Coordinates of C-alpha atoms in Angstrom, one line a residue:
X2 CA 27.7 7.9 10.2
X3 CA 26.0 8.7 7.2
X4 CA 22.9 7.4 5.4
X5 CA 24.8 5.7 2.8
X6 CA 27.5 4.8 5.5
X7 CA 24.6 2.6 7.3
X8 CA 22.4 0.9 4.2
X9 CA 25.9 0.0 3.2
X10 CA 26.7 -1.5 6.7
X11 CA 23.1 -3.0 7.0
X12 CA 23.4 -4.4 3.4
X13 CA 26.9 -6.1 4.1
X14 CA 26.0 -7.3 7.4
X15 CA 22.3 -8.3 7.0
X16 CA 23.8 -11.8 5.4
X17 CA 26.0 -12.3 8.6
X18 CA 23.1 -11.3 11.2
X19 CA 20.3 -12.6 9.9
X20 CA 17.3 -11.6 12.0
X21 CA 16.0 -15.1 11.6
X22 CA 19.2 -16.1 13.2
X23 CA 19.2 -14.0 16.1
X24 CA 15.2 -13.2 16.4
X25 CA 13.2 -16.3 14.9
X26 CA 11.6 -14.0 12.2
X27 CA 11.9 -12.5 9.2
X28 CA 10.7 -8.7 9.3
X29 CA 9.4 -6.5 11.9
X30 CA 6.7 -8.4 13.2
X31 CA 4.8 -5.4 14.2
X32 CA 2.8 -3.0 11.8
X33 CA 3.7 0.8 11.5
X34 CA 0.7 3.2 11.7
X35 CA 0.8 3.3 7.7
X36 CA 0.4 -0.5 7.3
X37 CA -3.8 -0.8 7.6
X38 CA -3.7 -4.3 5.4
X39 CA -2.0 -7.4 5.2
X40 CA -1.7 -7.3 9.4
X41 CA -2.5 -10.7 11.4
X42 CA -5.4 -10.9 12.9
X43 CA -5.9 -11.0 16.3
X44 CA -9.1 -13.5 17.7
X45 CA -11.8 -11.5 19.3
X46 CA -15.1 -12.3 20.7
X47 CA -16.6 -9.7 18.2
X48 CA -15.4 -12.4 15.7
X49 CA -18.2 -15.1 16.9
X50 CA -20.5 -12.6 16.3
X51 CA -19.8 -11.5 12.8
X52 CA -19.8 -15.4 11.8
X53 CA -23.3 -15.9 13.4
X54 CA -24.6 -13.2 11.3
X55 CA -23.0 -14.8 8.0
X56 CA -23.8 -18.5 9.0
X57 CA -27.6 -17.2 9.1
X58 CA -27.1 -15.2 5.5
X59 CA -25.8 -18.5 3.9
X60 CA -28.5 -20.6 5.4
X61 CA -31.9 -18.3 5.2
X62 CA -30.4 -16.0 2.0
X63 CA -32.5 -12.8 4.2
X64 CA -30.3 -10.1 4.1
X65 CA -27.8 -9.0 6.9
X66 CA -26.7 -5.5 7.3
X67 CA -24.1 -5.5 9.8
X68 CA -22.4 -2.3 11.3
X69 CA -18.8 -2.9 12.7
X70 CA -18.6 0.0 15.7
X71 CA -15.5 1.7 16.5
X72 CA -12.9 4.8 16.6
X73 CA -9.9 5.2 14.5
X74 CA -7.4 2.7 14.9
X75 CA -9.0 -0.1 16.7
X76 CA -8.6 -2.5 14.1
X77 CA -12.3 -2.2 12.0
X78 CA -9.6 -2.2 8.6
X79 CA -7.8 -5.4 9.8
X80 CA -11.7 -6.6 11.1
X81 CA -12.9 -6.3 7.4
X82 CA -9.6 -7.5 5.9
X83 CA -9.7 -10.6 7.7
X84 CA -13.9 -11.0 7.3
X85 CA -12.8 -10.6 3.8
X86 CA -10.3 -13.3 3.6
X87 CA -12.3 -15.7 5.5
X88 CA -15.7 -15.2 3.2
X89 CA -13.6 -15.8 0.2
X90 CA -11.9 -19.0 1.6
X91 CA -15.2 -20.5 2.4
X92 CA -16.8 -19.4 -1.0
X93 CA -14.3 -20.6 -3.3
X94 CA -15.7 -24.1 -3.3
X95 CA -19.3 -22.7 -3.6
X96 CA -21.1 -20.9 -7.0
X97 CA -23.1 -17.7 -7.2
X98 CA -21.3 -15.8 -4.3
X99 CA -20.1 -12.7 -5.1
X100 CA -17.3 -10.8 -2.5
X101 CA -16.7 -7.2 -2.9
X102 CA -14.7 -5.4 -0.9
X103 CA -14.7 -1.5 -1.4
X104 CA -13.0 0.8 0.5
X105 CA -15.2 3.8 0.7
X106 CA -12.8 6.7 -0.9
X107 CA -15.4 9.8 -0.6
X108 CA -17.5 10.1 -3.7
X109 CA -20.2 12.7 -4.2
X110 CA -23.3 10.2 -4.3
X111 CA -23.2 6.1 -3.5
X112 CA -23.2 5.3 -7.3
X113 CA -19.7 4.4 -7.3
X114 CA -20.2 1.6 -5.2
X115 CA -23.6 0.2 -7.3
X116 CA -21.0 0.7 -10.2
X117 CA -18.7 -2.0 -8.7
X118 CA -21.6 -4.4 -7.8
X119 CA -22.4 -4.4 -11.8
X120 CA -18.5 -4.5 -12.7
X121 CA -18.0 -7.6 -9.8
X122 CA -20.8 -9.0 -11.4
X123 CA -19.7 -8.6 -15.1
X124 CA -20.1 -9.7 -18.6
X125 CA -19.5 -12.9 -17.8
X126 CA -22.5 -13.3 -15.5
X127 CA -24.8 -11.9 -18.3
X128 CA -23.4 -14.4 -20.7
X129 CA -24.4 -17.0 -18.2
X130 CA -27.7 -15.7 -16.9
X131 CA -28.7 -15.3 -20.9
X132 CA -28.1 -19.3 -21.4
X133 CA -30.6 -19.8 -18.2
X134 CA -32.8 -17.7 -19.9
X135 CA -32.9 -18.4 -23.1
X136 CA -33.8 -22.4 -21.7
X137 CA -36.1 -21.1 -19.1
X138 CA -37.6 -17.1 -19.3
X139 CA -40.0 -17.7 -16.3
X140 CA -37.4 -15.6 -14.0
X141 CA -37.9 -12.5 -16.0
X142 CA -41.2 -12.2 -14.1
X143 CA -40.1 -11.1 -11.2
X144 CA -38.0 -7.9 -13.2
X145 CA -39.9 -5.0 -12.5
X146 CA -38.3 -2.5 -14.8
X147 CA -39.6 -2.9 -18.6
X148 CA -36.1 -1.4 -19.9
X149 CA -34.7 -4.3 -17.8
X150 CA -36.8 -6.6 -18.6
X151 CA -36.5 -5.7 -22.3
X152 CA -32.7 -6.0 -22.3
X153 CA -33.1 -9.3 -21.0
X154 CA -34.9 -10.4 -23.7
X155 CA -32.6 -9.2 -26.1
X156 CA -29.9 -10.8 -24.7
X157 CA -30.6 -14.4 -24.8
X158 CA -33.5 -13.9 -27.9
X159 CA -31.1 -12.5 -30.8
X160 CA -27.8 -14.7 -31.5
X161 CA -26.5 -12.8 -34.2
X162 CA -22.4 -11.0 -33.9
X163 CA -23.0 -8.1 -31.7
X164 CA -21.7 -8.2 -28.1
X165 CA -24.9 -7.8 -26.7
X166 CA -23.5 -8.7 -22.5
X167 CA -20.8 -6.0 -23.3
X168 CA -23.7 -3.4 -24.8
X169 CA -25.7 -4.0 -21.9
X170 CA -22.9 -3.4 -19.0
X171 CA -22.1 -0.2 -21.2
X172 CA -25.6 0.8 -20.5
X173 CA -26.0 -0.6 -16.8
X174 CA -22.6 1.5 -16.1
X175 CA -24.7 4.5 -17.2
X176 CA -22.8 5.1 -20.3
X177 CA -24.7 7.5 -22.7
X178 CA -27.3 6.1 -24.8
X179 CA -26.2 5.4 -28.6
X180 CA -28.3 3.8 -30.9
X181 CA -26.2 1.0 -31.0
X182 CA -27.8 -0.1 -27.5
X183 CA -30.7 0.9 -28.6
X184 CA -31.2 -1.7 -31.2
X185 CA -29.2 -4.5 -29.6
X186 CA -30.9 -4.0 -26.3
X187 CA -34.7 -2.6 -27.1
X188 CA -34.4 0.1 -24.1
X189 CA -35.3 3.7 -24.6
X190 CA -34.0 5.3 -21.0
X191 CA -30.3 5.9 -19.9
X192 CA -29.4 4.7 -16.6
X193 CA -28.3 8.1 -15.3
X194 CA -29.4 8.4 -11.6
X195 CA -28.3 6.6 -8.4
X196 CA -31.9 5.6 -8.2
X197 CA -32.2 3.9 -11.6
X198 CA -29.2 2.3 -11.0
X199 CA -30.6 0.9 -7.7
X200 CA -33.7 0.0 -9.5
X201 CA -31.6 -1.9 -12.0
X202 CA -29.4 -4.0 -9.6
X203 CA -32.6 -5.1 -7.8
X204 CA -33.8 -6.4 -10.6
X205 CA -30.4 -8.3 -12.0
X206 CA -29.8 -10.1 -8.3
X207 CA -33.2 -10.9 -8.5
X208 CA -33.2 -12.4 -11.8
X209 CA -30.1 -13.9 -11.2
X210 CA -31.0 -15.5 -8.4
X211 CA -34.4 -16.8 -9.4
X212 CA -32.6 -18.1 -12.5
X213 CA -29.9 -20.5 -10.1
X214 CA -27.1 -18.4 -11.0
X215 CA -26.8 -16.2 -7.9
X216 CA -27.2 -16.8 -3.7
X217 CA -25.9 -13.9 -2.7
X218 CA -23.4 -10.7 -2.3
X219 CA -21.2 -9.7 0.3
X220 CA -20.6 -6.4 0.3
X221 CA -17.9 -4.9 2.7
X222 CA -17.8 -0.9 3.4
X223 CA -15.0 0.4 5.3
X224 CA -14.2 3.9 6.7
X225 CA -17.8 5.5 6.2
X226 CA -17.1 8.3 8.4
X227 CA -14.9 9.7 5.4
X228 CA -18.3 10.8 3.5
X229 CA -18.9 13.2 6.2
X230 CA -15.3 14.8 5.9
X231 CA -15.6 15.5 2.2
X232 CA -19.6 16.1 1.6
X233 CA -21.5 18.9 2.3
X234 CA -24.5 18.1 4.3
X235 CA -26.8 17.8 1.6
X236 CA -24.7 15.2 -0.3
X237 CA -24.4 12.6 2.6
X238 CA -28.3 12.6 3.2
X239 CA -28.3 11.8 -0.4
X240 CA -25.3 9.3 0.2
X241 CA -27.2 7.3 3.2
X242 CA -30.7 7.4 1.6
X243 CA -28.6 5.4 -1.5
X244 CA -27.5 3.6 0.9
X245 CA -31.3 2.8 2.3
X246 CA -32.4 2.3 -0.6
X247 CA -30.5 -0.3 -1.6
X248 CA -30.9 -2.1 1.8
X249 CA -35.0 -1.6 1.1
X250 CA -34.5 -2.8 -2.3
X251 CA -32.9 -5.9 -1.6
X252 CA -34.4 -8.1 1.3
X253 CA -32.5 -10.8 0.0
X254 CA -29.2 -11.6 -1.2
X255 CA -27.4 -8.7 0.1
X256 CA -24.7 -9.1 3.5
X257 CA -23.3 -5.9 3.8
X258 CA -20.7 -4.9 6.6
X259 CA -19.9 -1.7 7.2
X260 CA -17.0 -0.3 9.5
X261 CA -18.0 3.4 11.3
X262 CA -16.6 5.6 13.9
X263 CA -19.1 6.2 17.0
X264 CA -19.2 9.8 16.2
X265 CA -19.9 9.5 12.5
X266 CA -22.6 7.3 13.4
X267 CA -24.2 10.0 15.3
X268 CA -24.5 12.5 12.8
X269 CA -25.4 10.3 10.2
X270 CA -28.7 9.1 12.6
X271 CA -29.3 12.8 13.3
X272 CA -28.9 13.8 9.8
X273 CA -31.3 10.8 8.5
X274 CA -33.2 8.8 11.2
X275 CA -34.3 6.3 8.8
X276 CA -31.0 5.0 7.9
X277 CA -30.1 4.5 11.9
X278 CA -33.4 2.3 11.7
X279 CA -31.5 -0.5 9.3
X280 CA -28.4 -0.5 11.5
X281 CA -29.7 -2.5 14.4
X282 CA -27.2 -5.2 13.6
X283 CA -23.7 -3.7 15.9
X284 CA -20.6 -5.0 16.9
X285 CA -18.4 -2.9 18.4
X286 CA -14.7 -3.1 18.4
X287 CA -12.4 -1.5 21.3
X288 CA -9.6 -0.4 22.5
X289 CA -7.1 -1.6 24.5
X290 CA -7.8 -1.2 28.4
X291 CA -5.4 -2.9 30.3
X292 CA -1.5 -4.0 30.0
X293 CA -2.8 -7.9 30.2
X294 CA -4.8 -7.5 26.9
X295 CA -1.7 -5.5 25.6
X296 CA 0.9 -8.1 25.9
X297 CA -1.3 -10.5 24.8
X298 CA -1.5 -8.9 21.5
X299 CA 2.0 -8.2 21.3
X300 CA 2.5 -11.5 22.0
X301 CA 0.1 -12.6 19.5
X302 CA 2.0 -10.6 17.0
X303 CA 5.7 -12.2 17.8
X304 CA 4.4 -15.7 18.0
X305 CA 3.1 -15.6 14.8
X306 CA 5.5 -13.8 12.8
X307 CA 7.8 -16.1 14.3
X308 CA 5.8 -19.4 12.8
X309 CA 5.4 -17.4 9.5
X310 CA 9.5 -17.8 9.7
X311 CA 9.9 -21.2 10.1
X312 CA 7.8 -22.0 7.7
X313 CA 9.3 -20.3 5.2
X314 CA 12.8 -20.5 6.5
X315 CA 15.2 -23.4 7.1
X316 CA 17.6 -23.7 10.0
X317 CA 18.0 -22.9 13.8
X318 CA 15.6 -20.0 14.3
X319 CA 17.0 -17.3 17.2
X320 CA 15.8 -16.6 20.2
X321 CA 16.8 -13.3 21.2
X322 CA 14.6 -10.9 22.5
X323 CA 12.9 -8.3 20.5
X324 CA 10.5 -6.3 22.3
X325 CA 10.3 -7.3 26.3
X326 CA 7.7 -6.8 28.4
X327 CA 8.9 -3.9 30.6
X328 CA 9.0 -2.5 27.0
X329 CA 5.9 -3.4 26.4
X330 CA 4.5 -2.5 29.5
X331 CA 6.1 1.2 28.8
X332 CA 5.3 1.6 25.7
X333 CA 1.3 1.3 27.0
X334 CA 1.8 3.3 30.2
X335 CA 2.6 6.2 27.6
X336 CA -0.4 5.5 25.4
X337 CA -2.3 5.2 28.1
X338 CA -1.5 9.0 29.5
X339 CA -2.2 10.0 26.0
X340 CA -5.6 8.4 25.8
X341 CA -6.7 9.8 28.9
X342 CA -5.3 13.4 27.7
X343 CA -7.6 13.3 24.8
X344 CA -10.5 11.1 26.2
X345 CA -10.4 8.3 25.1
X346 CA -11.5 4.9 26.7
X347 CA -8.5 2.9 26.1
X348 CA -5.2 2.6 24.1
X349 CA -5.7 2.5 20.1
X350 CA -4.2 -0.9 18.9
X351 CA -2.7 1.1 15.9
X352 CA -0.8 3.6 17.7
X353 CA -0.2 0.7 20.5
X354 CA 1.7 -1.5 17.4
X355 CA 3.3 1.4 15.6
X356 CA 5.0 2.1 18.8
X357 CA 6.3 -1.3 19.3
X358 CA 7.3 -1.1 15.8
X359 CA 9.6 1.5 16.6
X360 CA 10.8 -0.2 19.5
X361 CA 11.6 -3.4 17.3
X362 CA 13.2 -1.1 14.4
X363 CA 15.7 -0.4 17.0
X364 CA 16.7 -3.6 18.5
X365 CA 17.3 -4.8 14.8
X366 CA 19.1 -2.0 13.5
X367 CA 21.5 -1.9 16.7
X368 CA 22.5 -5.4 15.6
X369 CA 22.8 -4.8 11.9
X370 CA 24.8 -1.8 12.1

């Protein structure tokens, strides 16, 4: 049968046997190795820990760096996804939290990411922090940078009909210096170094937050180990001691949770000892070791897709089988071989999933077509 032959057949039939019908559920419940986001989350202990350490950031306000541990495919993208989530939920109904999520695309120095803290925080915010100060300036004492400090002025001292919060992002964002920030902001240096830039975001979370307009920012770093792919060596001590600095800059205000491979971790300690220094904070995800802790996540997987669909779906959901357990249990036995081949300690949950996925794909198409 052909290719057009069977999205035909699926197409025609797919309102006969609906999967909900015959399955309980809506979709393949099970995520294909391509499919990092949007994936349930399974519970795990390392999830207690990760709270603790943002319950103690909301209460104290003393900065958390926290390093989530782990080789490829164990979940650290579905970890900061759901950490993510979560943060957000609780924060709607509170001001002056900031969530960032950036997924750490290899760039040749860590400016990018201070880029996106000054774009998360926005026009907006200087707008605000500019009616604080312009009632109260006693927060600009503790701005250490006389450009800053300057700008600040400007920005809540003049009222006149130039943008002045748009001039000044221009010139946080290290835009080249015209003359028209010049005279709107009263600063003489461009903001052209990661260092500056560091210098500068101290100094705005600190105003900010002495000013009542900002508690904190949670700052979420995933796949770190990609710097050390891409960068020469040179380029990713520059990359961590940004990184350090940052941390060293800001003793307060700043959770930042970072997702590393084991391996990338290494070199990066070797390669700078003083970053490994700031990293004390670890949880460490891992792989699957045994066919119990398997099935229970396959199961975790069915059961919820399966709620998801009657939620969302009306009528008698199906109870045929999708994926049994001596499937299951197959499916790991073959990982497992595989694991041990390369070294590994246990099953990755990616591959682990992407092969039920297959399996699934299969039951559902046999029925469809």
């Amino acid at each position: 049968m052909s290719l057009r032959d069977k999205l035909n057949a699926t197409a025609n039939k797919t309102r006969a046997l609906d999967i909900f019908v015959r399955f309980g559920i809506l979709a393949n419940p099970f995520p294909s190795s391509s499919q990092t986001n949007e994936n349930p989350h399974f519970p795990l202990s390392a999830d207690d820990e990760a709270e603790e350490r943002i319950v103690s950031f909301l209460r104290d306000g003393k900065s958390q760096v926290v390093v989530i541990e782990g080789t490829q495919g164990v979940g650290k993208t579905n970890f900061l996804n759901f950490f993510e989530s979560e943060i957000q939920d609780v924060l709607n109904e509170a001001d002056g939290y900031y969530v960032v999520r950036y997924l750490a695309d290899p760039e040749s120095s860590f400016e990018g990411t201070i880029r996106r803290l000054f774009q998360e925080l926005g026009a907006d915010h200087l707008r605000k922090l500019a009616e604080k100060l312009k009632r109260d300036n006693s927060p600009l004492e503790v701005v250490r940078s006389q450009d800053m400090r300057s700008a600040l002025k400007r920005l809540y001292e003049v009222d006149d009909d130039i943008d002045r919060p748009r001039l000044m992002m221009e010139w946080l964002f290290g835009f080249r210096l015209l003359k028209a920030h010049r005279e709107a902001l009263d600063v003489q240096f461009r903001i052209d170094t990661v260092e500056a830039k560091t210098a500068c975001l101290r100094d705005l979370i600190v105003v900010s937050n002495s000013a009542g307009i900002l508690k904190g920012i949670f700052l979420l770093l995933d796949e770190l180990e990609k710097q050390d792919g891409v960068l020469g060596p040179t380029a990713v001590v520059r990359y961590l001691s940004a990184m350090r600095a940052i941390i060293d800059a800001l003793p307060r205000h700043l959770f930042m949770m970072i997702a590393i491979t084991p391996d990338a971790m290494r070199r990066y300690s070797a390669a700078l000892p003083a970053f490994r220094s700031r990293l004390q904070n670890q949880i460490t995800l891992n792989p699957l070791s045994s066919f119990d802790e398997a099935k229970e996540l396959a199961h975790f997987y069915l059961e919820t897709a399966k709620k998801e669909a009657t939620e969302k779906r009306q009528g008698k959901a199906g109870r045929e089988v999708l994926v049994t357990d001596q499937q299951i249990a197959s499916a790991f036995e073959q990982l497992q071989k595989l694991s041990e081949r390369r070294g590994d300690a246990g099953v990755r949950q990616r591959e682990f999933l992407h092969q039920l996925h297959t399996l699934a794909e299969k039951t559902i198409q046999a029925g469809a077509v």
